[in-house]
Short mmCIF file of C-alpha atoms and ligand atoms in Angstrom, two decimals:
data_model
loop_
_atom_site.label_atom_id
_atom_site.label_comp_id
_atom_site.label_asym_id
_atom_site.label_seq_id
_atom_site.Cartn_x
_atom_site.Cartn_y
_atom_site.Cartn_z
CA MET A 18 63.01 -55.34 114.22
CA LEU A 19 63.65 -52.74 116.87
CA VAL A 20 66.40 -51.43 114.31
CA LEU A 21 64.22 -50.94 111.50
CA ILE A 22 61.90 -49.20 113.24
CA LEU A 23 64.11 -46.71 114.86
CA SER A 24 65.80 -46.08 111.57
CA SER A 25 62.55 -45.38 109.75
CA ILE A 26 61.38 -43.09 112.44
CA LEU A 27 65.01 -41.21 111.80
CA VAL A 28 64.39 -41.30 108.09
CA SER A 29 61.21 -39.79 108.30
CA ASN A 30 62.43 -37.30 110.43
CA ALA A 31 65.70 -36.52 108.04
CA ASN A 32 63.93 -33.41 106.92
CA PHE A 33 63.16 -31.56 110.32
CA VAL A 34 66.70 -32.10 111.44
CA PHE A 35 68.79 -28.80 112.32
CA SER A 36 72.83 -28.97 111.33
CA VAL A 37 73.52 -29.19 115.13
CA ASN A 38 76.18 -31.37 116.27
CA PRO A 39 74.21 -34.22 117.90
CA VAL A 40 75.13 -35.16 121.49
CA ILE A 41 75.38 -38.93 123.10
CA PHE A 42 75.11 -38.48 126.91
CA VAL A 43 77.34 -41.00 128.69
CA PRO A 44 76.43 -41.73 132.36
CA GLY A 45 78.49 -42.35 135.44
CA ASP A 46 78.71 -45.16 138.21
CA GLY A 47 75.39 -45.48 139.22
CA GLY A 48 73.77 -43.16 136.55
CA SER A 49 72.28 -46.00 134.32
CA GLN A 50 68.99 -47.93 135.08
CA ILE A 51 68.92 -51.71 135.82
CA GLU A 52 66.63 -54.01 135.20
CA ALA A 53 66.38 -57.73 136.94
CA LYS A 54 64.35 -61.07 136.37
CA LEU A 55 64.40 -63.49 138.85
CA ASN A 56 64.62 -67.22 138.81
CA LYS A 57 66.80 -67.92 141.91
CA THR A 58 66.97 -70.97 144.00
CA SER A 59 67.62 -68.94 147.26
CA SER A 60 67.54 -65.71 148.69
CA PRO A 61 68.93 -63.96 151.95
CA ALA A 62 65.36 -63.78 153.60
CA VAL A 63 61.88 -65.00 153.00
CA TYR A 64 60.06 -62.08 152.14
CA CYS A 65 62.39 -61.60 149.40
CA GLU A 66 61.03 -62.40 145.75
CA LYS A 67 62.71 -65.50 144.34
CA HIS A 68 60.87 -65.55 140.96
CA THR A 69 59.74 -62.90 138.44
CA SER A 70 58.14 -63.55 135.10
CA TYR A 71 59.13 -59.59 133.82
CA TYR A 72 62.09 -57.47 134.40
CA TYR A 73 61.40 -54.68 136.74
CA THR A 74 63.96 -51.61 137.91
CA LEU A 75 66.28 -52.99 140.13
CA TRP A 76 68.24 -49.58 139.92
CA LEU A 77 67.30 -47.25 140.94
CA ASP A 78 64.72 -47.84 143.02
CA LEU A 79 64.44 -45.72 146.44
CA SER A 80 61.63 -48.00 148.44
CA GLN A 81 63.45 -51.23 147.40
CA ILE A 82 66.80 -49.47 148.56
CA SER A 83 65.30 -48.16 152.10
CA LEU A 84 62.88 -51.22 152.63
CA ALA A 85 64.57 -54.36 151.46
CA GLN A 86 68.12 -53.79 151.21
CA ASN A 87 69.05 -57.50 151.92
CA CYS A 88 67.04 -58.28 148.82
CA PHE A 89 68.52 -55.78 146.42
CA VAL A 90 72.09 -56.10 147.36
CA ASP A 91 71.91 -59.76 146.63
CA ASN A 92 70.54 -59.49 142.92
CA MET A 93 72.69 -56.59 142.49
CA ARG A 94 75.75 -58.09 143.20
CA LEU A 95 78.44 -59.43 140.46
CA VAL A 96 79.96 -62.90 141.39
CA TYR A 97 83.72 -62.69 140.23
CA ASN A 98 85.16 -65.62 138.30
CA SER A 99 88.91 -65.77 139.35
CA THR A 100 89.62 -68.45 136.39
CA THR A 101 88.15 -65.98 133.52
CA HIS A 102 88.48 -62.71 135.40
CA ARG A 103 85.12 -62.17 134.21
CA THR A 104 82.37 -61.24 136.27
CA GLN A 105 78.88 -63.10 136.27
CA ASP A 106 75.52 -61.79 137.46
CA SER A 107 74.08 -63.12 140.90
CA PRO A 108 72.73 -66.53 140.23
CA GLY A 109 69.48 -66.75 139.05
CA VAL A 110 69.46 -63.16 137.89
CA SER A 111 69.28 -62.19 134.67
CA ILE A 112 69.99 -58.47 134.00
CA GLN A 113 69.26 -55.72 131.38
CA VAL A 114 70.10 -52.08 130.94
CA PRO A 115 66.85 -50.56 129.49
CA GLY A 116 66.85 -47.83 127.17
CA PHE A 117 70.01 -47.97 124.56
CA GLY A 118 70.00 -44.91 122.33
CA ASN A 119 67.19 -43.18 123.69
CA THR A 120 67.57 -40.53 127.04
CA ASN A 121 64.61 -41.41 128.83
CA THR A 122 66.75 -43.65 131.12
CA VAL A 123 69.54 -41.51 131.64
CA GLU A 124 67.15 -38.17 132.27
CA PHE A 125 65.91 -39.65 135.44
CA LEU A 126 67.34 -42.68 137.55
CA ASP A 127 64.34 -44.08 139.44
CA PRO A 128 61.02 -44.25 137.01
CA GLY A 129 58.96 -44.14 140.08
CA ARG A 130 60.38 -40.69 141.54
CA GLU A 131 61.49 -38.52 138.78
CA GLU A 132 61.44 -35.64 140.43
CA PHE A 133 64.19 -36.62 143.33
CA THR A 134 66.27 -38.75 140.71
CA THR A 135 66.79 -35.98 137.87
CA TYR A 136 69.87 -36.76 136.15
CA TYR A 137 70.69 -35.49 132.63
CA PHE A 138 67.08 -33.99 132.21
CA HIS A 139 67.73 -30.61 132.77
CA ILE A 140 70.40 -30.28 130.36
CA ILE A 141 68.69 -31.77 127.96
CA GLU A 142 65.47 -29.78 128.10
CA ARG A 143 67.62 -26.79 127.51
CA LEU A 144 69.18 -28.30 124.74
CA ILE A 145 65.75 -28.72 123.17
CA LYS A 146 65.00 -24.86 123.51
CA GLU A 147 68.22 -24.33 121.04
CA GLY A 148 66.84 -26.69 118.65
CA TYR A 149 67.84 -30.25 119.53
CA ALA A 150 65.38 -33.15 119.62
CA ARG A 151 65.27 -36.41 121.73
CA ASN A 152 65.70 -39.42 119.74
CA ILE A 153 67.46 -37.72 116.82
CA SER A 154 70.17 -35.56 118.04
CA LEU A 155 69.98 -36.11 121.71
CA ARG A 156 70.76 -39.87 122.09
CA GLY A 157 71.79 -41.70 125.65
CA ALA A 158 74.40 -44.85 125.94
CA PRO A 159 73.68 -46.10 129.50
CA TYR A 160 75.44 -48.95 130.66
CA ASP A 161 76.11 -51.41 133.11
CA PHE A 162 77.95 -49.30 135.58
CA ARG A 163 78.88 -52.03 137.95
CA ARG A 164 81.50 -53.50 135.57
CA SER A 165 84.52 -51.81 133.84
CA PRO A 166 85.47 -51.39 130.14
CA ASN A 167 87.51 -54.67 130.11
CA GLU A 168 84.09 -56.22 130.33
CA PHE A 169 82.33 -53.78 127.60
CA GLN A 170 83.10 -55.30 124.43
CA ASP A 171 79.22 -55.39 123.11
CA TYR A 172 78.40 -51.89 124.88
CA PHE A 173 80.96 -50.13 122.83
CA SER A 174 80.38 -51.93 119.43
CA LYS A 175 76.87 -50.73 120.53
CA VAL A 176 77.96 -47.15 120.93
CA LYS A 177 80.07 -47.07 117.72
CA LYS A 178 76.83 -47.82 115.75
CA LEU A 179 75.32 -45.40 117.51
CA ILE A 180 77.67 -42.81 116.85
CA LEU A 181 77.59 -43.81 113.26
CA GLU A 182 73.90 -43.54 113.10
CA THR A 183 73.58 -40.50 115.04
CA TYR A 184 75.91 -38.49 112.72
CA LYS A 185 73.86 -39.74 109.76
CA ALA A 186 70.66 -38.82 111.11
CA ASN A 187 72.03 -35.14 111.65
CA ASN A 188 73.18 -34.37 107.92
CA ASN A 189 76.51 -36.11 108.78
CA SER A 190 77.11 -33.40 111.80
CA ARG A 191 79.99 -35.13 113.61
CA VAL A 192 78.75 -36.29 117.47
CA ILE A 193 79.41 -34.51 120.79
CA LEU A 194 79.85 -37.45 123.28
CA MET A 195 78.82 -35.97 126.77
CA ALA A 196 80.25 -38.14 129.76
CA HIS A 197 79.73 -37.74 133.32
CA SER A 198 82.18 -39.24 136.38
CA MET A 199 82.96 -42.84 135.32
CA GLY A 200 81.37 -42.31 131.82
CA SER A 201 84.52 -40.21 131.27
CA PRO A 202 87.01 -42.90 131.52
CA THR A 203 85.06 -45.09 129.90
CA MET A 204 84.95 -43.24 126.97
CA LEU A 205 88.61 -42.34 127.21
CA TYR A 206 89.36 -45.91 126.83
CA PHE A 207 86.72 -46.16 123.98
CA LEU A 208 88.23 -43.34 121.82
CA ASN A 209 91.68 -44.93 122.58
CA ARG A 210 90.68 -47.61 120.55
CA GLN A 211 89.54 -46.04 117.30
CA SER A 212 91.50 -44.75 114.44
CA GLN A 213 92.27 -41.03 114.19
CA ALA A 214 91.04 -41.07 110.68
CA TRP A 215 87.58 -42.27 112.46
CA LYS A 216 87.51 -40.12 115.28
CA ASP A 217 88.17 -37.10 113.05
CA LYS A 218 85.33 -38.15 111.08
CA TYR A 219 82.52 -38.85 113.76
CA ILE A 220 83.42 -36.96 116.72
CA ARG A 221 83.17 -33.33 117.27
CA SER A 222 84.23 -33.20 121.42
CA LEU A 223 84.30 -35.02 124.22
CA VAL A 224 82.63 -33.41 126.94
CA THR A 225 83.62 -34.58 130.36
CA ILE A 226 81.72 -33.26 133.91
CA SER A 227 83.45 -34.77 136.88
CA GLY A 228 85.66 -37.23 135.00
CA VAL A 229 87.83 -39.26 137.37
CA TRP A 230 91.04 -39.32 135.65
CA GLY A 231 93.30 -41.16 138.15
CA GLY A 232 90.80 -42.87 140.53
CA ALA A 233 88.86 -41.33 143.83
CA LEU A 234 89.56 -42.04 147.36
CA LYS A 235 85.98 -42.63 148.08
CA THR A 236 86.30 -46.36 146.52
CA LEU A 237 88.11 -47.67 149.45
CA ARG A 238 85.57 -46.55 152.04
CA LEU A 239 83.41 -48.79 149.82
CA MET A 240 85.72 -51.44 149.72
CA SER A 241 86.70 -51.28 153.50
CA SER A 242 83.32 -50.56 155.33
CA GLY A 243 80.81 -49.61 152.90
CA ASP A 244 79.43 -46.45 152.32
CA ASN A 245 75.85 -45.54 152.56
CA LEU A 246 76.42 -42.56 149.88
CA GLY A 247 74.48 -40.18 152.70
CA ILE A 248 71.47 -42.00 152.42
CA PHE A 249 71.00 -42.82 156.63
CA VAL A 250 68.57 -45.44 155.86
CA VAL A 251 71.11 -47.46 153.78
CA LYS A 252 73.40 -49.65 156.02
CA PRO A 253 76.89 -49.72 154.82
CA HIS A 254 77.90 -53.56 155.86
CA LEU A 255 74.92 -54.33 153.89
CA VAL A 256 75.44 -52.57 150.54
CA ARG A 257 79.12 -53.37 150.70
CA GLU A 258 78.88 -56.54 149.50
CA TYR A 259 77.55 -55.21 146.20
CA GLN A 260 80.23 -51.94 146.37
CA ARG A 261 82.85 -54.68 146.62
CA SER A 262 81.82 -56.98 143.99
CA ALA A 263 81.78 -54.34 141.37
CA THR A 264 84.60 -54.18 139.11
CA SER A 265 84.21 -50.65 138.55
CA THR A 266 84.83 -49.79 142.08
CA ALA A 267 88.36 -51.52 142.24
CA TRP A 268 88.95 -49.51 138.50
CA LEU A 269 88.17 -46.46 139.97
CA MET A 270 90.52 -46.93 143.16
CA PRO A 271 93.21 -44.41 143.17
CA TYR A 272 96.29 -44.65 140.79
CA ASP A 273 99.97 -44.70 141.52
CA THR A 274 100.01 -42.43 138.42
CA PHE A 275 98.55 -39.69 141.02
CA TRP A 276 99.33 -40.78 144.26
CA GLY A 277 102.79 -40.87 145.86
CA ALA A 278 104.24 -43.71 147.70
CA ASP A 279 104.57 -41.69 150.82
CA GLU A 280 100.72 -40.99 150.99
CA ILE A 281 98.74 -42.39 153.68
CA LEU A 282 94.97 -43.50 152.02
CA VAL A 283 93.83 -45.94 154.72
CA SER A 284 94.94 -46.27 158.17
CA GLN A 285 94.52 -48.65 161.19
CA PRO A 286 96.11 -49.27 164.09
CA LYS A 287 98.04 -52.28 162.77
CA ARG A 288 99.12 -50.52 159.54
CA ASN A 289 99.06 -47.59 157.13
CA TYR A 290 98.00 -48.03 153.35
CA THR A 291 99.32 -46.24 150.47
CA VAL A 292 98.78 -46.78 146.97
CA ASN A 293 101.46 -49.61 146.84
CA ASP A 294 100.16 -51.73 149.48
CA TYR A 295 96.67 -52.90 147.78
CA LYS A 296 97.53 -56.87 148.52
CA GLN A 297 97.92 -56.29 151.88
CA PHE A 298 94.91 -54.17 152.24
CA PHE A 299 92.52 -56.21 150.23
CA ASP A 300 94.10 -59.20 152.52
CA ASP A 301 93.53 -57.36 155.66
CA ILE A 302 90.04 -56.58 154.61
CA ASN A 303 89.42 -60.42 153.87
CA TYR A 304 88.52 -59.75 150.04
CA PRO A 305 91.07 -61.31 148.35
CA ALA A 306 89.37 -61.50 145.19
CA GLY A 307 89.42 -57.08 145.13
CA TYR A 308 93.03 -57.37 144.27
CA MET A 309 92.31 -59.47 141.14
CA MET A 310 89.87 -56.96 139.91
CA ARG A 311 92.03 -54.28 140.34
CA LYS A 312 94.84 -56.16 138.70
CA ASP A 313 92.62 -56.75 135.85
CA THR A 314 91.37 -53.09 135.41
CA GLU A 315 94.54 -50.74 136.61
CA ASN A 316 96.11 -50.56 133.26
CA LEU A 317 93.18 -49.72 131.08
CA ILE A 318 93.35 -46.31 131.15
CA LYS A 319 96.45 -45.52 133.71
CA LYS A 320 99.00 -44.12 130.94
CA LEU A 321 96.14 -41.55 130.16
CA THR A 322 96.58 -41.92 126.44
CA PRO A 323 95.32 -38.40 124.94
CA PRO A 324 91.62 -39.19 123.32
CA GLY A 325 92.93 -37.26 119.83
CA VAL A 326 89.37 -35.34 119.92
CA GLU A 327 88.85 -31.88 120.83
CA VAL A 328 88.11 -31.82 124.75
CA PHE A 329 85.99 -30.11 126.97
CA CYS A 330 86.72 -30.99 130.95
CA ILE A 331 84.63 -29.50 133.20
CA HIS A 332 84.23 -30.19 137.40
CA GLY A 333 83.45 -28.54 140.54
CA VAL A 334 86.37 -27.75 143.01
CA ASN A 335 86.71 -26.40 146.25
CA ILE A 336 84.26 -28.93 147.90
CA SER A 337 85.67 -31.06 150.83
CA THR A 338 86.48 -34.60 149.67
CA PRO A 339 87.65 -37.66 151.23
CA ALA A 340 91.16 -37.92 151.07
CA GLN A 341 92.18 -40.23 154.03
CA LEU A 342 90.26 -42.80 156.07
CA ASN A 343 91.19 -43.24 159.28
CA PHE A 344 89.95 -46.79 161.12
CA GLN A 345 90.20 -47.95 164.81
CA ASN A 346 90.27 -51.31 166.13
CA GLY A 347 87.11 -52.04 164.68
CA PHE A 348 88.64 -52.19 160.90
CA PRO A 349 87.36 -52.47 158.60
CA ASP A 350 83.40 -53.06 159.61
CA GLU A 351 83.53 -49.81 161.77
CA GLN A 352 82.49 -46.30 159.71
CA PRO A 353 86.06 -44.63 159.40
CA SER A 354 86.87 -41.35 160.12
CA VAL A 355 87.40 -38.99 157.03
CA LYS A 356 90.21 -36.40 156.74
CA SER A 357 89.00 -34.45 153.55
CA GLY A 358 91.02 -32.53 150.95
CA ALA A 359 90.03 -30.70 148.05
CA GLY A 360 88.27 -32.00 145.04
CA ASP A 361 84.18 -32.18 143.61
CA GLY A 362 83.11 -33.63 146.88
CA THR A 363 83.49 -37.00 145.52
CA VAL A 364 86.53 -37.25 143.37
CA ASN A 365 89.68 -35.72 144.68
CA ILE A 366 91.04 -32.50 142.70
CA ARG A 367 94.35 -34.09 141.40
CA SER A 368 92.61 -36.71 139.47
CA LEU A 369 89.80 -34.18 137.83
CA LEU A 370 92.60 -32.36 136.62
CA GLY A 371 94.12 -35.39 134.66
CA CYS A 372 92.69 -34.05 131.73
CA LEU A 373 95.17 -31.42 132.11
CA ARG A 374 98.21 -33.81 131.11
CA TRP A 375 96.68 -33.80 127.40
CA GLN A 376 97.07 -30.18 126.83
CA LYS A 377 100.64 -30.71 125.15
CA GLN A 378 100.15 -34.34 124.24
CA GLN A 379 97.57 -34.01 121.69
CA SER A 380 96.87 -31.44 118.74
CA GLN A 381 93.11 -31.01 119.69
CA PRO A 382 92.29 -28.36 122.28
CA VAL A 383 91.95 -29.33 125.78
CA HIS A 384 89.37 -26.50 127.29
CA HIS A 385 89.28 -26.69 131.12
CA TYR A 386 86.59 -25.10 133.25
CA ALA A 387 86.59 -25.71 137.17
CA GLU A 388 83.63 -23.99 139.38
CA SER A 389 83.00 -23.93 142.96
CA THR A 390 79.65 -25.93 142.43
CA PHE A 391 79.05 -29.40 143.36
CA PHE A 392 78.87 -30.80 140.29
CA PHE A 393 79.36 -34.30 140.75
CA PHE A 394 76.50 -37.08 141.63
CA PHE A 395 72.90 -36.39 140.16
CA PRO A 396 71.89 -33.74 142.51
CA SER A 397 75.13 -31.84 141.45
CA LEU A 398 74.31 -32.22 138.05
CA LEU A 399 71.38 -30.48 138.68
CA THR A 400 72.85 -27.81 140.32
CA PHE A 401 74.85 -27.00 137.59
CA THR A 402 72.46 -27.52 134.90
CA LYS A 403 69.72 -25.24 136.39
CA THR A 404 72.41 -22.40 136.89
CA GLU A 405 71.73 -19.24 135.42
CA LYS A 406 75.26 -20.29 133.87
CA MET A 407 73.91 -22.71 131.71
CA HIS A 408 73.83 -20.96 128.62
CA LEU A 409 77.02 -19.49 129.17
CA THR A 410 78.40 -23.07 129.50
CA LEU A 411 76.39 -24.17 126.47
CA GLN A 412 78.49 -21.43 124.67
CA TYR A 413 81.59 -22.65 126.39
CA LEU A 414 80.96 -25.78 124.80
CA GLN A 415 80.64 -24.10 121.48
CA MET A 416 77.03 -25.81 121.49
CA VAL A 417 75.00 -22.78 120.87
C1 NAG B 517 73.52 -30.32 105.87
O1 NAG B 517 75.02 -29.98 105.48
C2 NAG B 517 74.95 -29.18 104.29
C3 NAG B 517 76.65 -29.28 103.97
O2 NAG B 517 77.13 -29.00 105.38
C4 NAG B 517 74.53 -27.91 104.04
O3 NAG B 517 74.80 -27.45 103.28
C5 NAG B 517 72.86 -28.19 104.58
O4 NAG B 517 72.47 -26.79 104.65
C6 NAG B 517 72.61 -28.85 105.68
N1 NAG B 517 71.16 -29.20 105.48
C7 NAG B 517 70.66 -29.03 106.81
C8 NAG B 517 68.84 -29.54 106.57
O5 NAG B 517 70.83 -28.42 107.78
C1 NAG B 518 64.14 -71.20 136.24
O1 NAG B 518 65.56 -72.16 136.90
C2 NAG B 518 65.39 -73.70 136.97
C3 NAG B 518 66.56 -74.10 137.31
O2 NAG B 518 67.05 -73.83 138.72
C4 NAG B 518 64.86 -74.24 135.22
O3 NAG B 518 64.81 -75.44 135.23
C5 NAG B 518 63.62 -73.27 134.92
O4 NAG B 518 63.37 -73.69 133.70
C6 NAG B 518 64.16 -71.80 134.97
N1 NAG B 518 62.74 -71.05 134.65
C7 NAG B 518 62.85 -69.91 133.48
C8 NAG B 518 61.58 -69.57 133.55
O5 NAG B 518 63.54 -69.92 132.92
C1 NAG B 519 84.30 -69.63 136.26
O1 NAG B 519 84.33 -70.15 134.84
C2 NAG B 519 84.87 -71.09 134.63
C3 NAG B 519 85.20 -71.38 132.95
O2 NAG B 519 84.08 -70.55 132.31
C4 NAG B 519 83.71 -72.17 134.70
O3 NAG B 519 84.40 -73.62 134.38
C5 NAG B 519 83.49 -72.50 136.41
O4 NAG B 519 82.25 -72.95 136.68
C6 NAG B 519 83.30 -70.81 136.97
N1 NAG B 519 83.23 -70.76 138.00
C7 NAG B 519 82.66 -70.59 138.79
C8 NAG B 519 82.49 -70.23 140.55
O5 NAG B 519 81.17 -70.21 138.38
C1 NAG B 520 62.22 -42.26 122.20
O1 NAG B 520 62.30 -43.30 121.70
C2 NAG B 520 61.98 -44.52 122.95
C3 NAG B 520 61.81 -45.81 122.31
O2 NAG B 520 62.05 -46.00 120.83
C4 NAG B 520 60.54 -43.92 122.89
O3 NAG B 520 59.88 -44.47 123.62
C5 NAG B 520 60.00 -42.36 123.02
O4 NAG B 520 58.60 -42.16 123.22
C6 NAG B 520 60.72 -41.53 122.20
N1 NAG B 520 60.93 -40.05 122.55
C7 NAG B 520 60.96 -39.20 121.57
C8 NAG B 520 60.46 -37.97 122.09
O5 NAG B 520 60.36 -39.49 120.29
C1 NAG B 521 101.10 -44.72 160.26
O1 NAG B 521 101.47 -43.25 160.05
C2 NAG B 521 101.75 -42.42 160.70
C3 NAG B 521 101.99 -41.11 160.37
O2 NAG B 521 103.35 -41.37 159.57
C4 NAG B 521 102.52 -42.66 162.00
O3 NAG B 521 102.51 -41.85 163.20
C5 NAG B 521 101.92 -43.91 162.50
O4 NAG B 521 102.92 -44.73 163.32
C6 NAG B 521 102.28 -45.27 161.41
N1 NAG B 521 101.29 -46.31 161.85
C7 NAG B 521 101.88 -47.52 161.61
C8 NAG B 521 101.28 -48.83 162.48
O5 NAG B 521 102.98 -47.64 160.87
C1 NAG B 522 88.92 -22.23 144.96
O1 NAG B 522 89.72 -22.13 145.94
C2 NAG B 522 91.19 -21.08 145.88
C3 NAG B 522 91.63 -21.10 147.22
O2 NAG B 522 90.78 -20.45 147.95
C4 NAG B 522 90.36 -20.09 145.06
O3 NAG B 522 91.88 -19.27 144.66
C5 NAG B 522 90.30 -20.34 143.80
O4 NAG B 522 89.59 -19.28 143.13
C6 NAG B 522 88.93 -21.32 144.11
N1 NAG B 522 88.08 -21.53 142.58
C7 NAG B 522 87.00 -21.63 142.66
C8 NAG B 522 86.70 -21.97 141.11
O5 NAG B 522 86.05 -21.37 143.07
#
C-alpha cells in the first residue's frame, strides 16, 4: 500500500525532476531514529514502563536518556544468541526504524528537540537551494545501527530497491551514496556484494564523511568502562550494558590490518592489551560474548575490497582522539585516563585514511579531502555543513 502511494507521488512529480544525481543519505552509529513498543514481563525499576500500545521514540530522546537511563538501556540493549550468532531485541521489546526512504528521520535525531540534534538537515537544505527535492532526489536510508552488516540482509535489499526507485524517479540519473561514520563501511559491505555492471549503471559515487575503515579505539572504552559520550548526566556503567551488547561496537574495534602487534591499546596493572589480545580482553572484562561478536564481524570489511565506484573520502583531522586507555586497579569499571593521538575526535587518523588504499586498487578515482574541522558526530556534521565552505565542498563533490 505504502509502496503504491509512494510510487504515485514519484510519478506525479516526474515532470518537475531536474537532471541531478540524486542522493541517498546513510547515517552513522547513533544517526538513525529507533522506535520501541513494549510488552515486558520485567523491568529494572518500578517507574519504567512495561507496556505501550504504540511505538514511541527510544532513540533519540534526550529527556529519557537523562531521566530514565536504566529503563532506556534495558529497552535499547540487544541479547546475543551464541548458538545462532545473531542478536535479538531485549525481551518484550519490539523495535522499528522509522522513515526509510525519507530524509526526515536523518535530518534530526530527537523529534522533540530538533534544534539540538541536527544531523543531515543543513546539507539537505543547502542542496534544496541547488534544485534538489526531498523524497525525490534526496532520500534517506536509516538502519538499526546497534547491529552490524552480517544482520542487515533485509536492510540491504531495501537499499537496493531504494537506489533503483531513486534512479528511475530522477530521469535515470545515477545515485550518490552519502554515508557518515559507520554508514561508510556499511555501504562498502553493500557495494562489495553488487556486480560491477550494476554499480556502473546505478551508482554515481560514494561520499564518505568520517568513514571508519579500520576501527576506532574509542569502541574499547564502550566495551570496558562504558562511555557517557561527553553527556555528563549519563552514567557510563549504566549505558555500558547497551554499548557492549551492540554488535556494531565489536565490529568497529581496531583492526590488526591497521594496528601493530606492538601497540598497546588498553593497559591495566596486570596486563597490556594489543589488537591481538581481544580474547584475553573480553575474558578480563567478564564479557566473553563480546569476543564471539568480534569473531562474527571482524572479517566483514577487513580486506577493504575497493567499492568499485568513484569515491569522495572526506574527514576531519588534527583533533585529539582517543589512542590508548590506561586503567588502574579499578579496571574495567573505573574511567580510564585517555592518551590522545591524531584523528577527527572519534576515529583515529590511520582508520580515516583507509580509503586511500583504493587509489591504486580500482580504476575509478578516489578523491581525498581532510580538514581540521570537527567532522564527526552530529554537532560536527553541523559545523561542516554550516561553514562558508559548503558551496566549495559541493563543487568538490561535483554536485553543483
Ligand atoms: C533526461 O535525460 C535525457 C538524457 O540524458 C536528457 O536529454 C533530458 O533532458 C533529461 N530530462 C530532464 C527533465 O532533465
Ligand atoms: C504480551 O505478551 C504476552 C506474553 O508475555 C502475550 O500473552 C500477550 O498477548 C502480549 N500482548 C500483546 C498486546 O502483544
Ligand atoms: C538461541 O537460538 C536458538 C535457535 O533459534 C534457540 O533455540 C534458543 O532458545 C535461543 N537462545 C536464547 C537464549 O534465546
Ligand atoms: C516525504 O515523505 C514522507 C512520508 O511519505 C512525508 O511524511 C513527508 O511529508 C514527505 N516530504 C515531502 C517534502 O514531501
Ligand atoms: C605494559 O607496557 C608498559 C610499556 O611497555 C610496560 O612498562 C609495562 O610493564 C607493561 N605492563 C605489563 C603488566 O606487562
Ligand atoms: C594537520 O596538522 C599538521 C601538522 O601540524 C599540518 O601539517 C597539517 O596541515 C594539518 N592539516 C590540516 C588539514 O589542517
